[in-house]
PDB file of C-alpha atoms in Angstrom:
ATOM      1  CA  MET A   1     -14.321  24.614  -6.837  1.00 47.00           C
ATOM      2  CA  SER A   2     -17.122  22.928  -4.861  1.00 56.00           C
ATOM      3  CA  ASN A   3     -19.027  24.870  -2.231  1.00 74.00           C
ATOM      4  CA  LEU A   4     -17.752  23.241   0.973  1.00 87.00           C
ATOM      5  CA  SER A   5     -20.482  24.788   3.145  1.00 87.00           C
ATOM      6  CA  ASN A   6     -22.950  22.028   2.195  1.00 93.00           C
ATOM      7  CA  MET A   7     -20.424  19.217   2.588  1.00 96.00           C
ATOM      8  CA  LEU A   8     -20.481  16.765   5.471  1.00 97.00           C
ATOM      9  CA  PHE A   9     -17.205  15.339   4.234  1.00 98.00           C
ATOM     10  CA  TYR A  10     -14.811  16.505   1.540  1.00 98.00           C
ATOM     11  CA  CYS A  11     -11.246  15.631   0.606  1.00 98.00           C
ATOM     12  CA  LYS A  12      -9.176  16.357  -2.462  1.00 98.00           C
ATOM     13  CA  THR A  13      -5.739  15.082  -3.437  1.00 98.00           C
ATOM     14  CA  SER A  14      -3.580  15.200  -6.545  1.00 97.00           C
ATOM     15  CA  GLU A  15      -2.521  11.616  -5.745  1.00 98.00           C
ATOM     16  CA  GLY A  16      -5.542  10.025  -7.389  1.00 98.00           C
ATOM     17  CA  TYR A  17      -3.445   7.171  -8.756  1.00 98.00           C
ATOM     18  CA  ILE A  18      -2.330   6.235  -5.226  1.00 98.00           C
ATOM     19  CA  ILE A  19      -6.001   6.070  -4.146  1.00 98.00           C
ATOM     20  CA  LYS A  20      -6.645   3.775  -7.117  1.00 98.00           C
ATOM     21  CA  ILE A  21      -3.812   1.419  -6.071  1.00 98.00           C
ATOM     22  CA  LEU A  22      -5.078   1.468  -2.483  1.00 98.00           C
ATOM     23  CA  ALA A  23      -8.600   0.616  -3.663  1.00 98.00           C
ATOM     24  CA  GLU A  24      -7.241  -2.317  -5.673  1.00 98.00           C
ATOM     25  CA  LEU A  25      -5.285  -3.613  -2.676  1.00 98.00           C
ATOM     26  CA  LEU A  26      -8.430  -3.425  -0.533  1.00 98.00           C
ATOM     27  CA  GLN A  27     -10.677  -5.176  -3.053  1.00 96.00           C
ATOM     28  CA  ASN A  28      -8.089  -7.932  -3.514  1.00 96.00           C
ATOM     29  CA  ASN A  29      -8.268  -8.764   0.189  1.00 95.00           C
ATOM     30  CA  ILE A  30     -11.479  -7.492   1.812  1.00 95.00           C
ATOM     31  CA  LYS A  31     -15.028  -7.565   0.432  1.00 93.00           C
ATOM     32  CA  ASN A  32     -16.554  -4.807   2.568  1.00 95.00           C
ATOM     33  CA  GLY A  33     -14.969  -2.309   4.924  1.00 94.00           C
ATOM     34  CA  CYS A  34     -15.750   0.714   7.040  1.00 95.00           C
ATOM     35  CA  PHE A  35     -13.721   3.927   6.904  1.00 97.00           C
ATOM     36  CA  ILE A  36     -13.829   6.173   9.953  1.00 96.00           C
ATOM     37  CA  VAL A  37     -13.402   9.811   8.983  1.00 97.00           C
ATOM     38  CA  SER A  38     -12.849  12.711  11.372  1.00 97.00           C
ATOM     39  CA  LYS A  39     -11.170  16.108  11.350  1.00 97.00           C
ATOM     40  CA  HIS A  40      -7.859  14.266  11.806  1.00 98.00           C
ATOM     41  CA  GLY A  41      -8.157  12.107   8.709  1.00 98.00           C
ATOM     42  CA  ILE A  42      -9.400   8.778   7.336  1.00 98.00           C
ATOM     43  CA  MET A  43      -8.807   5.474   9.122  1.00 97.00           C
ATOM     44  CA  LEU A  44      -9.583   1.844   8.387  1.00 97.00           C
ATOM     45  CA  ARG A  45      -8.840  -1.341  10.319  1.00 96.00           C
ATOM     46  CA  MET A  46     -10.382  -4.515   8.888  1.00 95.00           C
ATOM     47  CA  THR A  47      -9.679  -8.218   8.391  1.00 94.00           C
ATOM     48  CA  ASP A  48     -10.711 -10.455   5.529  1.00 91.00           C
ATOM     49  CA  SER A  49     -13.593 -12.886   6.133  1.00 86.00           C
ATOM     50  CA  ASN A  50     -11.188 -15.689   7.112  1.00 87.00           C
ATOM     51  CA  ARG A  51      -9.129 -13.462   9.428  1.00 89.00           C
ATOM     52  CA  LYS A  52      -5.966 -14.355   7.497  1.00 92.00           C
ATOM     53  CA  ILE A  53      -5.114 -10.752   6.586  1.00 95.00           C
ATOM     54  CA  LEU A  54      -5.477  -7.564   8.634  1.00 96.00           C
ATOM     55  CA  ILE A  55      -5.190  -4.124   7.035  1.00 97.00           C
ATOM     56  CA  ASP A  56      -4.644  -1.007   9.146  1.00 98.00           C
ATOM     57  CA  LEU A  57      -4.315   2.367   7.434  1.00 98.00           C
ATOM     58  CA  GLU A  58      -4.504   6.085   8.118  1.00 98.00           C
ATOM     59  CA  LEU A  59      -4.649   9.014   5.695  1.00 99.00           C
ATOM     60  CA  LEU A  60      -3.905  12.276   7.502  1.00 99.00           C
ATOM     61  CA  ALA A  61      -6.142  15.312   6.919  1.00 98.00           C
ATOM     62  CA  ASP A  62      -3.136  17.652   6.717  1.00 98.00           C
ATOM     63  CA  ASN A  63      -1.731  15.711   3.759  1.00 98.00           C
ATOM     64  CA  PHE A  64      -4.718  16.399   1.465  1.00 98.00           C
ATOM     65  CA  ASN A  65      -4.947  19.471  -0.758  1.00 98.00           C
ATOM     66  CA  GLN A  66      -8.353  20.180   0.779  1.00 97.00           C
ATOM     67  CA  TYR A  67     -10.068  18.396   3.662  1.00 98.00           C
ATOM     68  CA  LYS A  68     -13.245  18.872   5.682  1.00 97.00           C
ATOM     69  CA  CYS A  69     -15.214  16.669   8.054  1.00 97.00           C
ATOM     70  CA  LYS A  70     -18.161  18.453   9.641  1.00 95.00           C
ATOM     71  CA  PRO A  71     -19.262  15.831  12.220  1.00 93.00           C
ATOM     72  CA  GLU A  72     -16.964  14.708  15.032  1.00 94.00           C
ATOM     73  CA  SER A  73     -16.613  11.449  13.125  1.00 94.00           C
ATOM     74  CA  MET A  74     -18.418   9.512  10.384  1.00 94.00           C
ATOM     75  CA  SER A  75     -18.519   5.865   9.312  1.00 95.00           C
ATOM     76  CA  ILE A  76     -18.366   5.221   5.581  1.00 96.00           C
ATOM     77  CA  GLY A  77     -19.097   1.575   4.786  1.00 96.00           C
ATOM     78  CA  LEU A  78     -18.156   0.501   1.263  1.00 96.00           C
ATOM     79  CA  ASN A  79     -18.098  -2.547  -0.950  1.00 97.00           C
ATOM     80  CA  PHE A  80     -14.472  -2.406  -2.088  1.00 97.00           C
ATOM     81  CA  HIS A  81     -15.144  -4.193  -5.373  1.00 97.00           C
ATOM     82  CA  HIS A  82     -17.601  -1.444  -6.314  1.00 98.00           C
ATOM     83  CA  PHE A  83     -15.275   1.284  -5.020  1.00 98.00           C
ATOM     84  CA  TYR A  84     -12.401   0.009  -7.159  1.00 98.00           C
ATOM     85  CA  LYS A  85     -14.681  -0.045 -10.209  1.00 97.00           C
ATOM     86  CA  MET A  86     -15.338   3.663  -9.691  1.00 97.00           C
ATOM     87  CA  VAL A  87     -11.617   4.568  -9.619  1.00 97.00           C
ATOM     88  CA  LYS A  88     -10.177   1.945 -11.971  1.00 96.00           C
ATOM     89  CA  THR A  89      -9.640   4.347 -14.887  1.00 94.00           C
ATOM     90  CA  ILE A  90      -7.593   6.884 -12.872  1.00 96.00           C
ATOM     91  CA  LYS A  91      -4.261   7.745 -14.473  1.00 95.00           C
ATOM     92  CA  LYS A  92      -1.009   8.814 -12.817  1.00 94.00           C
ATOM     93  CA  LYS A  93      -1.489  12.589 -12.910  1.00 94.00           C
ATOM     94  CA  ASP A  94      -5.214  12.624 -12.089  1.00 97.00           C
ATOM     95  CA  SER A  95      -6.660  14.221  -8.975  1.00 97.00           C
ATOM     96  CA  ILE A  96      -9.535  12.739  -6.990  1.00 98.00           C
ATOM     97  CA  VAL A  97     -12.212  14.285  -4.797  1.00 98.00           C
ATOM     98  CA  LEU A  98     -14.302  12.242  -2.340  1.00 98.00           C
ATOM     99  CA  PHE A  99     -17.298  13.966  -0.775  1.00 98.00           C
ATOM    100  CA  ILE A 100     -20.639  13.498   0.982  1.00 98.00           C
ATOM    101  CA  GLU A 101     -23.204  16.279   0.697  1.00 96.00           C
ATOM    102  CA  GLU A 102     -25.696  17.237   3.376  1.00 95.00           C
ATOM    103  CA  GLY A 103     -29.015  15.550   2.658  1.00 94.00           C
ATOM    104  CA  LYS A 104     -27.228  12.786   0.723  1.00 95.00           C
ATOM    105  CA  GLU A 105     -25.672  10.948   3.660  1.00 94.00           C
ATOM    106  CA  SER A 106     -26.132   7.529   2.024  1.00 96.00           C
ATOM    107  CA  GLU A 107     -24.039   8.402  -1.038  1.00 98.00           C
ATOM    108  CA  LEU A 108     -20.293   8.828  -1.540  1.00 98.00           C
ATOM    109  CA  SER A 109     -19.442  11.007  -4.526  1.00 98.00           C
ATOM    110  CA  ILE A 110     -16.171  10.275  -6.344  1.00 98.00           C
ATOM    111  CA  ARG A 111     -14.864  12.940  -8.722  1.00 97.00           C
ATOM    112  CA  VAL A 112     -11.872  12.251 -10.971  1.00 97.00           C
ATOM    113  CA  ILE A 113     -10.124  15.307 -12.434  1.00 96.00           C
ATOM    114  CA  PRO A 114      -7.492  14.831 -15.181  1.00 94.00           C
ATOM    115  CA  LYS A 115      -4.469  17.109 -15.196  1.00 88.00           C
ATOM    116  CA  GLU A 116      -5.818  18.891 -18.287  1.00 85.00           C
ATOM    117  CA  LYS A 117      -9.274  19.201 -16.605  1.00 79.00           C
ATOM    118  CA  ASN A 118     -10.905  18.462 -19.953  1.00 83.00           C
ATOM    119  CA  ARG A 119     -13.067  15.518 -18.802  1.00 89.00           C
ATOM    120  CA  VAL A 120     -14.214  15.566 -15.188  1.00 94.00           C
ATOM    121  CA  THR A 121     -16.077  12.406 -14.135  1.00 95.00           C
ATOM    122  CA  THR A 122     -18.268  12.131 -11.035  1.00 96.00           C
ATOM    123  CA  SER A 123     -19.497   8.744  -9.843  1.00 97.00           C
ATOM    124  CA  PHE A 124     -21.782   7.894  -6.949  1.00 98.00           C
ATOM    125  CA  LEU A 125     -21.502   4.905  -4.630  1.00 98.00           C
ATOM    126  CA  LYS A 126     -24.057   3.767  -2.069  1.00 97.00           C
ATOM    127  CA  ILE A 127     -22.732   3.844   1.489  1.00 97.00           C
ATOM    128  CA  GLN A 128     -23.414   0.637   3.389  1.00 95.00           C
ATOM    129  CA  ASN A 129     -24.405   0.340   7.009  1.00 91.00           C
ATOM    130  CA  LEU A 130     -21.327  -1.476   8.296  1.00 86.00           C
ATOM    131  CA  GLN A 131     -19.781  -1.560  11.739  1.00 78.00           C
ATOM    132  CA  SER A 132     -16.158  -0.740  12.352  1.00 74.00           C
ATOM    133  CA  LEU A 133     -14.792  -3.648  14.363  1.00 77.00           C
ATOM    134  CA  ASP A 134     -12.632  -3.173  17.441  1.00 85.00           C
ATOM    135  CA  ILE A 135      -9.517  -5.083  16.362  1.00 91.00           C
ATOM    136  CA  GLU A 136      -6.292  -5.199  18.352  1.00 92.00           C
ATOM    137  CA  LEU A 137      -3.077  -4.967  16.361  1.00 94.00           C
ATOM    138  CA  PRO A 138      -0.395  -7.640  16.876  1.00 94.00           C
ATOM    139  CA  GLN A 139       2.402  -6.382  19.138  1.00 94.00           C
ATOM    140  CA  GLY A 140       6.036  -7.409  19.614  1.00 92.00           C
ATOM    141  CA  TYR A 141       7.758  -6.621  16.309  1.00 92.00           C
ATOM    142  CA  GLN A 142      11.356  -5.440  16.439  1.00 86.00           C
ATOM    143  CA  THR A 143      13.675  -4.774  13.502  1.00 84.00           C
ATOM    144  CA  SER A 144      12.525  -4.632   9.898  1.00 91.00           C
ATOM    145  CA  ILE A 145      14.126  -5.274   6.536  1.00 93.00           C
ATOM    146  CA  ILE A 146      13.629  -2.543   3.932  1.00 94.00           C
ATOM    147  CA  VAL A 147      12.854  -3.966   0.485  1.00 95.00           C
ATOM    148  CA  PRO A 148      12.482  -1.939  -2.749  1.00 96.00           C
ATOM    149  CA  SER A 149       8.849  -2.230  -3.785  1.00 96.00           C
ATOM    150  CA  ASN A 150       9.571  -3.266  -7.369  1.00 95.00           C
ATOM    151  CA  GLU A 151      11.915  -6.013  -6.155  1.00 95.00           C
ATOM    152  CA  TYR A 152       9.220  -7.403  -3.838  1.00 94.00           C
ATOM    153  CA  VAL A 153       6.774  -7.629  -6.768  1.00 94.00           C
ATOM    154  CA  LYS A 154       9.392  -9.360  -8.947  1.00 94.00           C
ATOM    155  CA  MET A 155      10.137 -11.818  -6.146  1.00 94.00           C
ATOM    156  CA  VAL A 156       6.505 -12.849  -5.649  1.00 92.00           C
ATOM    157  CA  LYS A 157       5.977 -13.260  -9.407  1.00 92.00           C
ATOM    158  CA  ASP A 158       9.208 -15.250  -9.676  1.00 91.00           C
ATOM    159  CA  LEU A 159       8.238 -17.681  -6.916  1.00 90.00           C
ATOM    160  CA  ASN A 160       4.650 -17.866  -8.122  1.00 89.00           C
ATOM    161  CA  ASN A 161       5.913 -18.993 -11.527  1.00 88.00           C
ATOM    162  CA  MET A 162       7.685 -21.882  -9.827  1.00 85.00           C
ATOM    163  CA  GLY A 163       4.280 -23.492  -9.368  1.00 81.00           C
ATOM    164  CA  GLY A 164       4.477 -24.170  -5.642  1.00 78.00           C
ATOM    165  CA  ASN A 165       1.489 -23.549  -3.384  1.00 88.00           C
ATOM    166  CA  MET A 166       3.538 -22.378  -0.416  1.00 91.00           C
ATOM    167  CA  ILE A 167       6.281 -19.810   0.181  1.00 93.00           C
ATOM    168  CA  THR A 168       8.637 -20.134   3.130  1.00 93.00           C
ATOM    169  CA  VAL A 169       9.720 -16.907   4.814  1.00 93.00           C
ATOM    170  CA  SER A 170      12.714 -16.923   7.136  1.00 91.00           C
ATOM    171  CA  SER A 171      14.838 -14.186   8.619  1.00 88.00           C
ATOM    172  CA  THR A 172      18.059 -13.422  10.437  1.00 84.00           C
ATOM    173  CA  GLN A 173      19.141 -10.223  12.166  1.00 80.00           C
ATOM    174  CA  GLY A 174      19.852  -8.507   8.844  1.00 84.00           C
ATOM    175  CA  THR A 175      18.058 -10.482   6.124  1.00 90.00           C
ATOM    176  CA  ILE A 176      14.715 -11.889   5.086  1.00 92.00           C
ATOM    177  CA  ARG A 177      14.516 -14.901   2.784  1.00 92.00           C
ATOM    178  CA  PHE A 178      11.626 -16.052   0.597  1.00 94.00           C
ATOM    179  CA  GLY A 179      11.751 -19.604  -0.731  1.00 93.00           C
ATOM    180  CA  CYS A 180       9.630 -21.947  -2.813  1.00 91.00           C
ATOM    181  CA  ASN A 181       9.874 -25.701  -3.391  1.00 85.00           C
ATOM    182  CA  SER A 182       7.975 -27.273  -6.286  1.00 81.00           C
ATOM    183  CA  ASN A 183       7.241 -30.871  -5.276  1.00 77.00           C
ATOM    184  CA  GLY A 184      10.906 -31.523  -4.521  1.00 74.00           C
ATOM    185  CA  VAL A 185      11.783 -31.219  -8.221  1.00 80.00           C
ATOM    186  CA  TYR A 186      13.279 -27.724  -8.029  1.00 83.00           C
ATOM    187  CA  SER A 187      13.426 -24.867  -5.542  1.00 88.00           C
ATOM    188  CA  ARG A 188      14.509 -21.244  -5.295  1.00 91.00           C
ATOM    189  CA  ASP A 189      15.490 -18.789  -2.537  1.00 90.00           C
ATOM    190  CA  ILE A 190      15.498 -15.003  -2.804  1.00 91.00           C
ATOM    191  CA  VAL A 191      17.191 -12.995  -0.035  1.00 91.00           C
ATOM    192  CA  PHE A 192      16.856  -9.302   0.835  1.00 92.00           C
ATOM    193  CA  GLY A 193      19.204  -7.464   3.189  1.00 86.00           C
ATOM    194  CA  ASP A 194      22.877  -7.655   4.136  1.00 81.00           C
ATOM    195  CA  VAL A 195      23.763 -11.295   3.581  1.00 74.00           C
ATOM    196  CA  GLU A 196      26.452 -12.696   5.851  1.00 70.00           C
ATOM    197  CA  GLU A 197      27.777 -16.231   5.945  1.00 65.00           C
ATOM    198  CA  ASN A 198      26.809 -18.522   8.847  1.00 63.00           C
ATOM    199  CA  GLU A 199      24.075 -16.219  10.174  1.00 65.00           C
ATOM    200  CA  THR A 200      21.586 -18.113  12.325  1.00 67.00           C
ATOM    201  CA  VAL A 201      18.020 -18.240  11.010  1.00 66.00           C
ATOM    202  CA  SER A 202      15.810 -17.236  13.932  1.00 69.00           C
ATOM    203  CA  ARG A 203      12.328 -17.366  12.399  1.00 78.00           C
ATOM    204  CA  VAL A 204      10.720 -19.624   9.772  1.00 87.00           C
ATOM    205  CA  GLN A 205       7.091 -19.333   8.601  1.00 90.00           C
ATOM    206  CA  GLU A 206       5.100 -20.877   5.750  1.00 92.00           C
ATOM    207  CA  PHE A 207       2.544 -18.902   3.713  1.00 92.00           C
ATOM    208  CA  GLU A 208       0.163 -19.707   0.881  1.00 91.00           C
ATOM    209  CA  THR A 209       1.605 -18.293  -2.361  1.00 90.00           C
ATOM    210  CA  GLU A 210      -1.793 -16.809  -3.199  1.00 90.00           C
ATOM    211  CA  GLN A 211      -1.805 -14.846   0.072  1.00 90.00           C
ATOM    212  CA  LEU A 212       1.459 -13.050  -0.641  1.00 92.00           C
ATOM    213  CA  SER A 213       0.335 -12.429  -4.231  1.00 92.00           C
ATOM    214  CA  ARG A 214      -2.836 -10.697  -3.025  1.00 91.00           C
ATOM    215  CA  VAL A 215      -0.868  -8.093  -1.058  1.00 93.00           C
ATOM    216  CA  THR A 216       1.603  -7.196  -3.831  1.00 94.00           C
ATOM    217  CA  LYS A 217      -0.392  -4.029  -4.596  1.00 95.00           C
ATOM    218  CA  VAL A 218       1.025  -2.537  -1.395  1.00 96.00           C
ATOM    219  CA  ALA A 219       4.223  -2.162  -3.420  1.00 95.00           C
ATOM    220  CA  GLY A 220       2.506   0.385  -5.671  1.00 96.00           C
ATOM    221  CA  LEU A 221       1.930   2.794  -2.798  1.00 97.00           C
ATOM    222  CA  SER A 222       5.584   3.733  -2.194  1.00 97.00           C
ATOM    223  CA  THR A 223       9.098   3.025  -3.439  1.00 97.00           C
ATOM    224  CA  GLN A 224       9.926   0.736  -0.517  1.00 97.00           C
ATOM    225  CA  ILE A 225       8.313  -1.657   1.943  1.00 97.00           C
ATOM    226  CA  GLN A 226       9.358  -2.447   5.509  1.00 96.00           C
ATOM    227  CA  ILE A 227       8.929  -6.144   6.272  1.00 96.00           C
ATOM    228  CA  TYR A 228       8.814  -7.360   9.867  1.00 94.00           C
ATOM    229  CA  GLN A 229       8.938 -11.006  10.889  1.00 92.00           C
ATOM    230  CA  SER A 230       8.650 -12.248  14.462  1.00 87.00           C
ATOM    231  CA  SER A 231       7.964 -15.673  15.937  1.00 79.00           C
ATOM    232  CA  ASP A 232       4.289 -16.392  16.619  1.00 87.00           C
ATOM    233  CA  LEU A 233       3.162 -13.187  14.863  1.00 94.00           C
ATOM    234  CA  PRO A 234       1.850 -12.485  11.352  1.00 95.00           C
ATOM    235  CA  VAL A 235       4.423 -11.130   8.923  1.00 95.00           C
ATOM    236  CA  LEU A 236       3.993  -7.349   8.703  1.00 97.00           C
ATOM    237  CA  PHE A 237       4.284  -5.257   5.535  1.00 97.00           C
ATOM    238  CA  LYS A 238       4.497  -1.536   6.303  1.00 98.00           C
ATOM    239  CA  SER A 239       4.497   1.229   3.703  1.00 98.00           C
ATOM    240  CA  ASN A 240       3.716   4.873   3.074  1.00 98.00           C
ATOM    241  CA  ILE A 241       0.572   5.607   1.064  1.00 98.00           C
ATOM    242  CA  GLY A 242       2.152   8.127  -1.279  1.00 98.00           C
ATOM    243  CA  SER A 243       2.470  11.274   0.830  1.00 98.00           C
ATOM    244  CA  LEU A 244      -1.009  10.819   2.339  1.00 99.00           C
ATOM    245  CA  GLY A 245      -0.379   8.408   5.202  1.00 98.00           C
ATOM    246  CA  LYS A 246       0.713   4.904   6.165  1.00 98.00           C
ATOM    247  CA  ILE A 247      -0.546   1.339   5.851  1.00 98.00           C
ATOM    248  CA  CYS A 248       0.234  -1.896   7.693  1.00 98.00           C
ATOM    249  CA  VAL A 249      -0.741  -5.283   6.251  1.00 98.00           C
ATOM    250  CA  TYR A 250      -0.520  -8.294   8.586  1.00 97.00           C
ATOM    251  CA  VAL A 251      -0.520 -11.749   6.964  1.00 96.00           C
ATOM    252  CA  LYS A 252      -0.953 -14.903   9.051  1.00 94.00           C
ATOM    253  CA  ASP A 253       1.182 -17.951   8.294  1.00 92.00           C
ATOM    254  CA  LYS A 254      -0.075 -21.524   8.032  1.00 87.00           C
ATOM    255  CA  THR A 255       0.333 -22.236  11.765  1.00 84.00           C
ATOM    256  CA  LEU A 256      -1.566 -19.119  12.870  1.00 84.00           C
ATOM    257  CA  GLN A 257      -4.359 -19.950  10.415  1.00 78.00           C
ATOM    258  CA  GLU A 258      -4.643 -23.439  11.902  1.00 71.00           C
ATOM    259  CA  ASP A 259      -4.965 -21.839  15.339  1.00 62.00           C
ATOM    260  CA  ILE A 260      -7.991 -19.871  14.050  1.00 56.00           C
ATOM    261  CA  ILE A 261      -9.655 -23.098  12.879  1.00 51.00           C
ATOM    262  CA  ASP A 262      -8.974 -24.753  16.253  1.00 51.00           C
ATOM    263  CA  ASP A 263     -10.610 -21.800  18.043  1.00 57.00           C
ATOM    264  CA  GLN A 264     -13.803 -22.028  15.999  1.00 51.00           C
TER     265      GLN A 264
END
């Protein structure tokens, strides 16, 4: 066991594989990001460079096997591509330890411990001087549709294989529908929820297929996803991060993206 007295920051969890999936989700969507760590836990709120996707997550200190943060708070800026490289080989029963030692404030240590503890690997990643942006979360969401994570992944792959560049998302009080049209030659709709005849569709949004594909890794964090859709707001994917915390991923539709361009 590491001597925690010389640690500025230290956390250990047996859910190393969940951290790996989270790292892959982050590197698929955001190049660089800044974690804020405190005695309460680890937080991140960042957008991609085009402001099409916003990720908001929190890992609670109480949910780790061991956790320590000596300062009131710390900023840990990382290149997520490099971070994912460091954790890419983690397997399902591996544990992970993240720590920063006193005197080595510019370096995040990443220790991967297999269940058998026969091959412990420690990697080191340079911490970048990044600012945590003050980003307001979209407000106004109401009811959600709960979708099994594996079914969401199958749906995105299914529609992606149709060859269309756009996916239409529409919802009623009790359902959410994903549809794809390939140049008017063929189309497909996939509906989640309690389907009832003659329900009025209240919201319709259009998304780039590639956008929804990039967030499919959120499905690996828990067995189910809550999906919220509301007029004039990004679609919201909400999920647990194993037993460690929660994540919200906001994805802007075509109209909201055009509004960004108009504002520039």
